[in-house]
């Protein structure tokens, strides 16, 4: 039969049914195509041969030429091991087998030159190599071998079943033989020419069997570029489709509400970033495609007023707007903030949360349906079926990650057309990541804080300096400030966390006794209304210290709180630390963030603490976070394609990503439907990909 790349792997010579099963279950390799896309983890320089007296005790893979001089069997706890003495002209080492000893004894010859390859151990004053790869020197010299040997991903099961790196390498060679090393080109001549890319065939060959380090790096570049190019192409196309297919309400004029607010009631000068973002939103709202925009801005960057002014555009065009926040406290804060502005403009606004009285609820429902109510602020309560808008034109969602995608789309079903959606989040997604996940077409970023903010002073203190920290806290309280003390809450060790929190609370209660000091405590085991009650007492200044687990993380605004003490700071992630720090620095006073830890710190913890002390830029912090943790743990990436990248790495290959994006854009600019002959292979590849993988899963 003729081979094509969708041929099942079982058909490849050298891959029997057993191996095929293992390849499928262990590495997810079903077809020829999957095998060819099994990219090496790393490469070893096979032109280098070690002498035995050059070996180092670092357990690296080495290649040595020598002879086996003798075999012996050594009894051990279970069974026995086979040990061969292996010599060259500089010394002696041992080769060791725990399995397959009979076959080894029969097939290996003493007194013949071999090339051995494997990891060395230092054991009993000698180097030894367990289960080496062996080859007669004469054979070794005959084999056409690439200088850089590919090392493939493997699993324990594979190596136990004898599928070594050499096996995989041989199978790969066979694959190239059967396919004659010819693979359809997937990038246009223009792109290849501009970037001087290797052809697809050459790139694949050199990534598996590099002829030289230079060709290897060109091969890797080409394949990474291709991978990122097609992801970008999909993202951009999806966005184009969204723009043309998903119709939304058009806010075509800017009217009295917006203009009056802008001229007469702006409480401060907008930052340039705020102005830019408002323009971006305005452009979206003025088009007939539904807006679906993410507004990112660090805590305190002033997202609320941007949201409010967007709502004014809606009202100017006769639409209703809503703002949804994840907690009751936050909804109330928004409501209290916005109602002042609304009163000046004669706009009707209401608050709807779980604790809104039934009688008030009824009035709200009525006014929503008859259109008398213009702005509704609230929690999840907005999503209840009874809540029906007359004409919801814009839905704003604050602090995105607390709402699932499904919940959000519920808002959509209340209208004929989906409302325009603006999601505001203070959790910065690193630009690189945002670009690969969202294609950044619909992201607005406020990357500038309002003028005159005093940067928060952040310090790292060890636990044994606690008394000094307590003294500092007392001084601040004496000045009338309030303080947060936060403890970690990590699911797996909830009990321990709870104990830490309670111990901490006790020691703080001892240090800050009533009636001189009042202390609040909030933690996950409390009922929601008790939490709210305690938060409220703190917000009203009735207590001096708020002892809490991370439940206070999101959005709470107590401008008089100027000190954030984070206990066991090494146990928090960077973005969490940054979020917590954002709870202070909201008033006119100098604010402080104190990171408390013990002396034992991992390198990653040190990097996190240093980053916090050095930087207050949420995006910079997010980039470090991404480098430390990889994309897997960063919000919003769980379902995105960036996790399934085969060869590119969105952190390390940022520049390639940028270039891929640029080229994807220019291809689609010139030829949005990929109809030109020049782009035929791009279209074909794109179709193929969509067939075998549901790319729409990339984005929520
Ligand atoms: P966040 O982006 O964290 O939601 P807010 O919208 O709550 O930030 O704004 C934080 C504080 O900064 C608020 O008190 C707000 O009134 C104020 N603020 C927002 N924009 C500006 C500005 N351009 N100049 C001065 N203060 C501003
Ligand atoms: Mg906010």
XYZ file of C-alpha atoms and ligand atoms in Angstrom:
728
model
C 0.000 0.000 0.000
C 1.105 3.514 -0.507
C 2.072 5.431 2.560
C 0.509 8.611 3.617
C 1.056 10.261 6.917
C -2.263 9.124 8.312
C -1.163 5.490 7.979
C -1.397 3.708 11.336
C 1.931 3.198 12.996
C 1.470 -0.600 12.977
C 2.313 -0.659 9.272
C 5.815 0.672 9.771
C 8.504 -1.975 9.416
C 10.004 -2.737 12.811
C 6.844 -1.788 14.659
C 4.893 -4.899 15.529
C 1.520 -4.934 17.284
C 3.156 -4.843 20.728
C 5.306 -1.864 19.985
C 2.437 -0.125 18.263
C 0.313 -0.543 21.377
C 3.078 0.831 23.552
C 3.683 3.797 21.272
C -0.007 4.571 21.330
C -0.519 4.262 25.045
C 2.752 5.777 26.216
C 3.403 8.513 23.690
C 0.088 9.013 21.946
C 1.573 7.982 18.612
C -1.097 6.542 16.345
C 0.044 7.454 12.865
C 3.166 8.129 10.823
C 2.394 11.787 11.254
C 2.379 11.478 15.033
C 5.721 9.733 14.956
C 7.322 12.356 12.804
C 6.055 14.972 15.196
C 7.681 13.251 18.140
C 10.332 15.887 18.555
C 13.506 15.201 20.510
C 13.892 16.671 23.975
C 17.573 17.264 23.479
C 20.630 16.203 21.524
C 23.899 14.590 22.398
C 27.128 15.221 20.613
C 28.091 11.796 19.272
C 31.330 13.024 17.796
C 32.805 13.175 21.259
C 34.439 10.076 22.763
C 35.589 9.956 26.356
C 38.562 8.175 27.797
C 37.795 6.357 31.005
C 40.121 8.612 32.957
C 38.214 11.646 31.681
C 34.887 10.577 33.158
C 33.364 12.942 35.678
C 31.097 12.135 38.564
C 28.165 14.058 37.107
C 26.091 11.203 35.803
C 25.974 12.472 32.234
C 25.657 10.400 29.085
C 28.987 9.565 27.554
C 30.464 7.548 24.746
C 33.557 5.428 25.347
C 35.605 3.113 23.119
C 37.122 0.025 24.751
C 37.006 -3.726 25.168
C 35.213 -6.121 27.440
C 37.811 -8.138 29.290
C 35.657 -10.347 31.490
C 32.170 -11.129 32.769
C 31.061 -12.073 36.247
C 27.776 -12.602 38.027
C 27.108 -10.909 41.331
C 24.387 -12.168 43.642
C 22.135 -9.490 45.020
C 18.998 -9.329 47.158
C 16.751 -10.458 44.395
C 18.373 -12.467 41.626
C 21.771 -11.455 40.325
C 23.375 -8.852 38.150
C 25.791 -9.334 35.317
C 28.943 -7.224 35.442
C 31.448 -6.820 32.609
C 34.853 -5.272 33.011
C 35.466 -2.686 30.322
C 38.885 -1.219 29.600
C 40.565 1.323 27.438
C 44.200 2.427 27.499
C 43.528 4.829 30.381
C 41.578 2.729 32.857
C 38.810 0.352 33.693
C 35.095 0.632 34.356
C 32.113 -1.684 34.701
C 29.080 -2.390 32.573
C 26.080 -3.685 34.486
C 22.918 -5.535 33.485
C 20.021 -6.389 35.712
C 17.956 -7.983 32.966
C 18.494 -9.898 29.739
C 21.720 -11.379 31.030
C 21.606 -14.624 29.102
C 21.272 -12.852 25.800
C 24.044 -10.397 26.678
C 26.440 -13.218 27.604
C 25.775 -14.971 24.341
C 26.002 -11.998 22.027
C 28.839 -9.911 23.435
C 32.426 -10.801 22.714
C 35.432 -10.153 24.879
C 38.569 -8.711 23.376
C 36.777 -6.809 20.620
C 36.576 -3.024 20.373
C 33.124 -1.676 21.244
C 31.603 1.741 21.470
C 29.453 2.041 24.576
C 26.979 4.778 25.275
C 24.989 5.592 28.409
C 24.871 7.260 31.772
C 27.637 6.599 34.224
C 27.396 6.081 37.955
C 30.136 6.326 40.521
C 29.853 3.148 42.561
C 32.303 1.400 44.905
C 35.160 3.616 43.792
C 34.616 2.870 40.105
C 32.593 4.179 37.219
C 29.861 1.895 36.012
C 27.331 2.107 33.232
C 24.045 0.267 33.679
C 22.453 -1.130 30.538
C 24.751 0.584 28.054
C 24.017 0.836 24.375
C 26.737 -1.196 22.699
C 27.980 -1.412 19.182
C 31.052 -3.012 17.668
C 33.439 -0.263 16.670
C 33.539 -1.623 13.138
C 29.716 -1.400 12.882
C 29.713 1.973 14.529
C 32.036 3.360 11.895
C 29.972 1.942 9.073
C 26.731 3.530 10.209
C 25.893 6.828 8.754
C 25.363 8.766 11.883
C 24.444 12.324 12.543
C 26.781 14.275 14.729
C 24.041 15.307 17.075
C 22.030 12.422 18.354
C 18.402 13.067 19.116
C 17.143 12.012 22.526
C 13.415 11.358 22.464
C 10.871 11.647 25.219
C 10.403 8.298 26.886
C 8.599 6.712 29.778
C 9.567 4.146 32.337
C 7.291 1.588 30.766
C 8.888 2.075 27.366
C 12.402 1.538 28.647
C 11.282 -1.457 30.704
C 9.825 -2.993 27.570
C 13.100 -2.459 25.757
C 12.056 0.466 23.625
C 15.212 2.459 24.056
C 16.170 5.690 22.477
C 18.013 3.680 19.880
C 14.858 1.752 19.058
C 12.921 4.945 18.536
C 15.729 6.325 16.455
C 15.695 3.215 14.252
C 11.946 3.377 13.806
C 12.330 6.995 12.846
C 14.956 6.100 10.260
C 12.608 3.518 8.836
C 9.893 6.120 8.594
C 12.160 8.394 6.591
C 13.076 5.472 4.342
C 9.468 4.525 3.636
C 8.385 8.059 2.981
C 11.567 8.756 1.055
C 11.930 11.748 3.320
C 9.428 13.750 1.310
C 6.858 15.804 3.131
C 4.409 18.281 1.755
C 5.445 21.873 2.165
C 3.174 23.835 4.460
C 4.451 27.388 4.169
C 4.308 29.626 1.141
C 7.366 30.495 -0.905
C 7.011 34.095 0.143
C 7.266 33.330 3.812
C 10.020 30.799 3.320
C 11.920 33.229 1.169
C 11.584 36.138 3.542
C 12.726 34.167 6.538
C 15.137 31.888 4.675
C 13.380 28.885 6.137
C 14.383 25.307 5.425
C 11.868 23.289 3.455
C 9.538 21.139 5.488
C 11.359 17.961 4.433
C 14.785 19.297 5.296
C 13.565 20.667 8.587
C 12.031 17.358 9.619
C 15.091 15.430 8.605
C 17.459 17.712 10.452
C 15.422 17.879 13.580
C 15.616 14.096 13.854
C 19.019 13.527 12.292
C 20.890 16.811 12.427
C 23.747 17.067 9.995
C 25.259 19.927 11.945
C 24.382 22.196 14.851
C 23.613 24.997 12.390
C 21.149 22.888 10.436
C 19.612 21.714 13.661
C 18.889 25.203 14.808
C 17.496 26.201 11.426
C 15.312 23.106 11.459
C 14.020 23.921 14.920
C 13.352 27.503 13.941
C 11.377 26.472 10.901
C 9.228 23.983 12.811
C 8.585 26.297 15.731
C 7.671 29.063 13.359
C 5.259 26.813 11.525
C 3.587 25.649 14.697
C 3.091 29.169 16.020
C 2.106 30.485 12.609
C -0.832 28.111 12.346
C -2.035 28.855 15.860
C -1.932 32.561 15.103
C -3.649 32.024 11.799
C -6.450 30.183 13.524
C -6.820 32.828 16.192
C -6.940 35.652 13.716
C -9.355 33.825 11.453
C -11.593 33.002 14.349
C -11.646 36.615 15.262
C -12.467 37.676 11.726
C -15.295 35.187 11.627
C -16.559 36.398 14.962
C -16.523 39.949 13.705
C -18.479 39.238 10.602
C -20.838 36.583 11.901
C -21.720 37.533 15.457
C -23.770 40.654 15.119
C -24.077 42.908 18.111
C -25.855 46.063 19.061
C -24.337 49.161 17.526
C -23.758 52.199 19.686
C -23.297 54.568 16.826
C -23.414 57.887 18.550
C -21.683 59.517 21.457
C -24.365 61.558 23.167
C -25.245 63.724 26.115
C -24.495 61.326 28.931
C -20.980 60.687 27.762
C -20.251 64.261 26.774
C -21.702 65.851 29.907
C -19.782 63.470 32.124
C -16.615 64.065 30.184
C -16.948 67.869 30.209
C -18.434 68.575 33.615
C -18.034 65.666 35.975
C -14.738 63.903 35.397
C -13.335 63.630 38.923
C -9.737 63.606 37.662
C -7.740 63.739 34.470
C -7.795 60.405 32.719
C -4.448 58.753 32.225
C -3.277 58.323 28.651
C -3.802 54.611 28.987
C -7.399 55.124 30.082
C -8.017 57.439 27.129
C -6.529 54.951 24.695
C -8.594 52.101 26.068
C -11.806 54.119 25.943
C -11.095 54.776 22.265
C -10.563 51.069 21.624
C -13.844 50.251 23.293
C -15.589 53.027 21.435
C -14.396 51.580 18.128
C -15.761 48.154 19.051
C -19.086 49.484 20.214
C -19.487 51.569 17.097
C -19.180 48.534 14.836
C -21.967 46.090 14.203
C -20.044 43.122 15.511
C -20.529 42.103 19.084
C -17.772 43.353 21.351
C -15.964 40.729 23.362
C -13.112 42.552 24.965
C -10.816 41.875 27.860
C -9.697 44.917 29.809
C -6.561 44.262 31.769
C -5.175 46.681 34.258
C -3.283 46.370 37.451
C -5.088 46.952 40.722
C -5.720 50.644 41.114
C -5.133 51.441 37.459
C -8.653 52.840 37.159
C -10.690 50.291 35.278
C -13.956 51.287 36.912
C -14.239 54.679 35.272
C -13.457 53.123 31.906
C -16.277 50.675 32.497
C -18.588 53.468 33.535
C -17.846 55.587 30.495
C -18.483 52.568 28.286
C -21.860 52.237 29.931
C -22.552 55.872 29.154
C -22.049 55.076 25.469
C -24.691 52.395 25.860
C -27.130 54.717 27.586
C -26.572 57.369 24.933
C -27.887 54.871 22.421
C -30.892 53.893 24.492
C -29.533 50.631 25.871
C -29.399 49.258 29.386
C -26.101 48.190 30.908
C -25.063 45.964 33.761
C -21.965 45.427 35.841
C -21.432 42.105 37.521
C -18.903 41.503 40.309
C -17.959 38.232 41.985
C -18.850 39.122 45.580
C -21.452 41.099 47.418
C -18.822 43.388 48.938
C -17.452 44.278 45.542
C -20.889 44.888 44.067
C -21.744 47.216 46.928
C -18.466 49.052 46.449
C -19.140 49.530 42.768
C -22.663 50.633 43.432
C -21.600 53.176 46.046
C -18.935 54.506 43.716
C -21.103 54.788 40.629
C -24.274 56.107 42.216
C -22.655 59.489 42.844
C -21.845 59.919 39.187
C -25.249 58.589 38.165
C -27.042 61.086 40.383
C -25.217 63.948 38.713
C -26.322 62.693 35.319
C -29.842 61.679 36.327
C -29.251 58.039 35.525
C -31.277 55.354 37.263
C -29.129 52.670 38.862
C -29.903 49.741 41.183
C -28.075 47.083 43.112
C -29.158 43.455 42.995
C -27.473 40.821 45.157
C -28.427 37.720 47.069
C -29.436 39.834 50.023
C -31.697 42.249 48.173
C -35.155 42.175 49.817
C -37.936 40.474 47.886
C -39.978 43.649 47.705
C -37.024 45.606 46.286
C -36.306 42.792 43.925
C -39.777 42.980 42.481
C -39.370 46.663 41.766
C -36.017 46.087 40.128
C -37.402 43.301 37.930
C -40.255 45.536 36.855
C -38.103 48.526 36.040
C -35.655 46.376 34.155
C -38.396 44.988 31.956
C -40.088 48.273 31.251
C -36.768 49.981 30.644
C -36.950 52.553 33.431
C -33.824 51.140 35.031
C -30.702 52.040 33.083
C -27.866 50.472 35.027
C -27.935 47.350 37.155
C -25.028 46.418 39.405
C -24.838 43.100 41.174
C -23.540 39.618 41.793
C -24.508 36.263 40.289
C -28.033 37.305 41.191
C -28.054 39.047 37.798
C -27.981 35.674 36.107
C -31.221 34.438 37.622
C -33.962 33.674 35.171
C -36.286 36.241 36.673
C -33.911 39.033 35.752
C -35.039 40.201 32.308
C -33.683 43.289 30.670
C -35.660 45.282 28.175
C -32.600 45.863 26.046
C -29.268 44.962 27.566
C -26.609 46.505 25.340
C -23.485 46.098 27.421
C -22.504 43.682 30.156
C -19.390 44.431 32.161
C -17.852 41.692 34.241
C -15.360 42.606 36.915
C -12.618 40.198 37.974
C -13.198 37.698 35.265
C -11.802 34.566 36.757
C -14.450 34.123 39.375
C -17.043 33.508 36.719
C -17.052 30.536 34.442
C -17.572 30.909 30.740
C -20.929 29.165 30.962
C -22.173 31.590 33.557
C -21.167 34.486 31.407
C -22.941 33.211 28.378
C -26.124 33.056 30.426
C -26.319 36.798 30.112
C -26.431 36.306 26.379
C -29.677 34.471 26.404
C -31.611 37.335 27.828
C -31.581 39.292 24.564
C -32.238 38.916 20.906
C -28.613 39.690 20.202
C -25.779 39.048 22.627
C -24.873 42.192 24.546
C -21.465 43.680 24.077
C -19.204 42.232 26.731
C -16.355 43.881 28.558
C -14.439 41.757 31.014
C -12.270 43.630 33.486
C -9.469 41.825 35.222
C -6.622 42.792 37.472
C -4.819 39.539 36.890
C -2.459 40.407 34.129
C -1.925 37.742 31.553
C 1.616 38.134 30.268
C 1.642 39.693 26.848
C 3.302 36.701 25.277
C 0.699 34.391 26.649
C -2.193 36.685 25.871
C -1.014 36.842 22.303
C -0.954 33.112 21.912
C -4.205 32.518 23.695
C -6.322 35.374 22.467
C -4.330 36.581 19.523
C -4.566 39.845 21.486
C -7.021 41.331 19.059
C -9.556 41.924 21.769
C -7.408 42.939 24.628
C -7.111 46.424 26.037
C -4.426 47.144 28.520
C -4.175 49.945 31.059
C -0.472 49.951 31.712
C -0.168 53.180 33.605
C -1.186 54.117 37.127
C -2.832 57.483 37.877
C -0.268 60.155 38.662
C 0.751 60.827 42.228
C 0.409 57.303 43.581
C 3.022 56.503 46.180
C 4.623 53.178 45.335
C 4.100 50.558 48.028
C 7.276 49.780 49.935
C 7.801 46.039 49.888
C 10.223 44.248 52.191
C 11.112 40.670 52.982
C 11.511 39.812 56.692
C 12.396 36.552 58.390
C 10.177 35.079 61.070
C 12.727 35.769 63.793
C 12.254 39.500 63.178
C 8.615 39.273 64.081
C 8.914 41.450 67.179
C 10.229 44.306 65.068
C 7.377 43.815 62.658
C 4.897 43.936 65.539
C 6.466 47.175 66.724
C 6.137 48.641 63.250
C 2.495 47.589 63.122
C 1.832 49.329 66.442
C 3.400 52.532 65.167
C 1.207 52.462 62.085
C -1.918 51.779 64.103
C -0.965 54.692 66.376
C -0.994 56.862 63.244
C -4.531 55.691 62.579
C -3.744 53.155 59.876
C -5.213 49.669 59.486
C -3.401 46.447 58.767
C -4.010 43.170 56.975
C -2.290 40.001 58.147
C -2.766 37.225 55.626
C -2.180 33.486 55.955
C -1.949 30.988 53.111
C -4.838 28.793 52.223
C -3.898 25.810 50.177
C -6.491 23.160 49.584
C -4.387 20.082 50.235
C -3.404 21.077 53.728
C -6.507 22.940 54.741
C -6.311 21.695 58.306
C -2.762 22.868 58.763
C -3.555 26.199 57.209
C -6.440 26.624 59.556
C -4.189 25.824 62.500
C -1.559 28.314 61.282
C -4.220 30.946 60.964
C -5.601 30.295 64.442
C -2.131 30.209 66.024
C -1.343 33.464 64.298
C -4.583 35.000 65.401
C -3.854 34.013 68.979
C -0.382 35.460 68.983
C -1.610 38.682 67.413
C -4.428 38.865 69.969
C -1.826 38.537 72.710
C 0.390 41.181 71.198
C -2.488 43.535 70.380
C -4.877 43.135 73.342
C -8.334 44.617 73.717
C -9.508 47.219 74.506
C -6.553 49.089 72.945
C -6.820 47.077 69.747
C -9.681 45.491 67.844
C -9.060 42.556 65.568
C -11.172 41.054 62.785
C -10.787 37.571 61.436
C -12.050 36.174 58.161
C -11.488 32.672 56.853
C -12.964 30.142 54.507
C -14.799 28.155 57.157
C -16.961 31.096 58.161
C -20.456 31.666 56.851
C -20.722 34.256 54.127
C -22.708 36.674 56.263
C -20.193 36.432 59.116
C -17.407 37.164 56.688
C -19.246 40.155 55.309
C -19.932 41.397 58.811
C -16.267 41.229 59.752
C -15.183 42.807 56.462
C -17.671 45.566 57.030
C -16.335 46.273 60.540
C -12.857 46.531 59.139
C -13.958 48.671 56.204
C -15.671 51.065 58.595
C -12.510 51.377 60.646
C -13.947 49.675 63.708
C -11.096 47.177 63.825
C -7.366 47.830 63.455
C -6.192 44.511 62.137
C -7.756 42.090 59.707
C -6.403 38.574 60.113
C -7.431 36.562 57.103
C -6.779 33.796 54.686
C -6.651 34.726 51.047
C -10.394 35.273 50.883
C -9.698 38.998 50.867
C -7.705 38.694 47.693
C -10.095 40.125 45.189
C -11.015 43.745 44.816
C -11.676 44.807 48.392
C -11.143 48.508 48.858
C -10.253 49.888 52.278
C -8.194 53.004 51.535
C -7.190 53.467 55.164
C -5.464 50.079 55.277
C -1.815 50.782 54.593
C 0.067 47.703 55.738
C -0.138 44.209 54.278
C 1.687 41.511 56.230
C 1.843 38.215 54.358
C 2.731 35.205 56.487
C 4.528 32.198 54.960
C 4.912 34.317 51.879
C 7.016 31.593 50.259
C 3.886 29.508 49.916
C 2.065 31.990 47.717
C 2.314 32.240 43.974
C 3.587 35.466 42.490
C 0.332 36.653 41.040
C -1.377 35.992 44.349
C 1.236 37.985 46.226
C 0.783 40.815 43.795
C -2.987 40.718 44.150
C -2.708 40.766 47.924
C -0.311 43.678 47.870
C -2.835 45.530 45.756
C -5.172 45.679 48.760
C -3.011 48.464 50.199
C -1.716 51.634 48.587
C -5.229 52.826 47.871
C -5.181 55.915 50.064
C -2.972 58.973 50.356
C -0.623 57.419 52.922
C 2.624 55.603 52.331
C 1.796 51.884 52.242
C 3.865 48.839 53.067
C 3.909 45.188 52.181
C 5.859 42.886 54.485
C 6.634 39.388 53.255
C 7.325 37.066 56.184
C 9.159 33.777 55.705
C 11.362 31.288 57.479
C 15.013 30.909 56.521
C 14.623 27.778 54.431
C 13.686 28.934 50.955
C 13.759 27.202 47.608
C 15.307 28.998 44.666
C 11.914 29.611 43.156
C 10.642 31.102 46.397
C 13.654 33.381 46.514
C 12.998 34.527 42.968
C 9.370 35.230 43.806
C 10.235 37.249 46.893
C 12.970 39.197 45.103
C 10.616 39.960 42.241
C 8.003 41.307 44.631
C 10.526 43.492 46.426
C 11.947 44.805 43.171
C 8.857 45.321 41.031
C 5.357 46.644 41.330
C 4.517 46.163 37.664
C 1.856 43.478 37.331
C 2.908 42.598 33.813
C 6.546 42.209 34.714
C 5.523 40.043 37.643
C 3.300 37.956 35.417
C 6.191 37.372 33.017
C 8.395 36.102 35.839
C 5.526 33.952 37.025
C 5.161 32.486 33.576
C 8.855 31.676 33.462
C 8.750 30.010 36.864
C 5.605 28.019 36.450
C 5.165 27.575 32.750
C 1.904 28.354 31.059
C 0.023 25.446 32.597
C -0.824 27.124 35.840
C -1.538 30.570 34.571
C -5.114 31.583 34.482
C -7.076 31.185 31.336
C -4.583 28.942 29.622
C -5.891 25.608 30.772
C -7.856 24.904 27.646
C -5.735 26.802 25.257
C -3.506 25.347 22.615
C -0.382 26.814 24.106
C -0.159 23.859 26.412
C -0.101 21.375 23.606
C 2.697 22.931 21.664
C 4.870 20.233 20.180
C 8.082 22.056 19.627
C 7.760 25.746 20.382
C 7.915 27.177 23.875
C 5.958 30.342 24.293
C 8.278 31.670 26.944
C 11.561 30.972 25.228
C 10.343 31.480 21.694
C 8.718 34.848 22.178
C 10.460 36.343 19.168
C 9.423 33.539 16.876
C 5.880 33.961 18.149
C 5.955 37.629 17.294
C 7.247 36.916 13.836
C 4.705 34.136 13.254
C 1.960 36.471 14.284
C 3.184 39.197 12.025
C 3.305 36.873 9.041
C -0.085 35.336 9.769
C -1.537 38.816 9.867
C 0.008 39.920 6.616
C -1.067 36.776 4.810
C -4.657 37.317 5.918
C -4.554 41.032 5.216
C -3.742 40.400 1.586
C -5.798 37.274 1.193
C -8.424 36.849 3.916
C -9.941 33.709 2.428
C -6.598 32.170 1.462
C -7.778 31.931 -2.121
C -4.580 32.897 -3.912
C -2.638 30.031 -5.482
C 0.356 31.203 -3.537
C -1.473 30.419 -0.284
C -2.969 27.150 -1.360
C -0.710 25.057 0.829
C -1.521 27.241 3.791
C -5.211 26.700 3.193
C -4.712 22.958 2.816
C -2.668 22.675 5.967
C -5.173 24.779 7.820
C -8.038 22.564 6.696
C -6.145 19.438 7.621
C -5.457 20.763 11.067
C -9.058 21.683 11.633
C -10.033 18.216 10.555
C -7.837 16.414 13.007
C -8.005 18.764 15.903
C -10.827 20.954 16.979
C -9.091 24.262 16.999
C -12.040 26.085 18.401
C -11.153 24.511 21.688
C -8.200 26.807 21.809
C -10.262 29.653 23.101
C -13.177 29.921 25.417
P -9.156 49.145 39.526
O -8.550 49.189 38.180
O -8.310 48.414 40.510
O -10.576 48.682 39.513
P -10.349 51.595 40.322
O -11.139 51.833 39.125
O -11.045 51.107 41.527
O -9.128 50.647 40.020
O -9.543 52.916 40.645
C -8.722 53.004 41.778
C -8.764 54.393 42.349
O -8.112 55.301 41.473
C -10.174 54.904 42.493
O -10.246 55.597 43.717
C -10.340 55.837 41.307
O -11.272 56.852 41.580
C -8.952 56.384 41.144
N -8.622 56.775 39.766
C -8.946 56.114 38.647
N -8.447 56.759 37.547
C -7.786 57.829 38.001
C -7.064 58.901 37.379
N -6.920 58.965 36.055
N -6.510 59.840 38.167
C -6.639 59.788 39.501
N -7.312 58.819 40.160
C -7.889 57.845 39.436
Mg -11.722 47.211 40.400
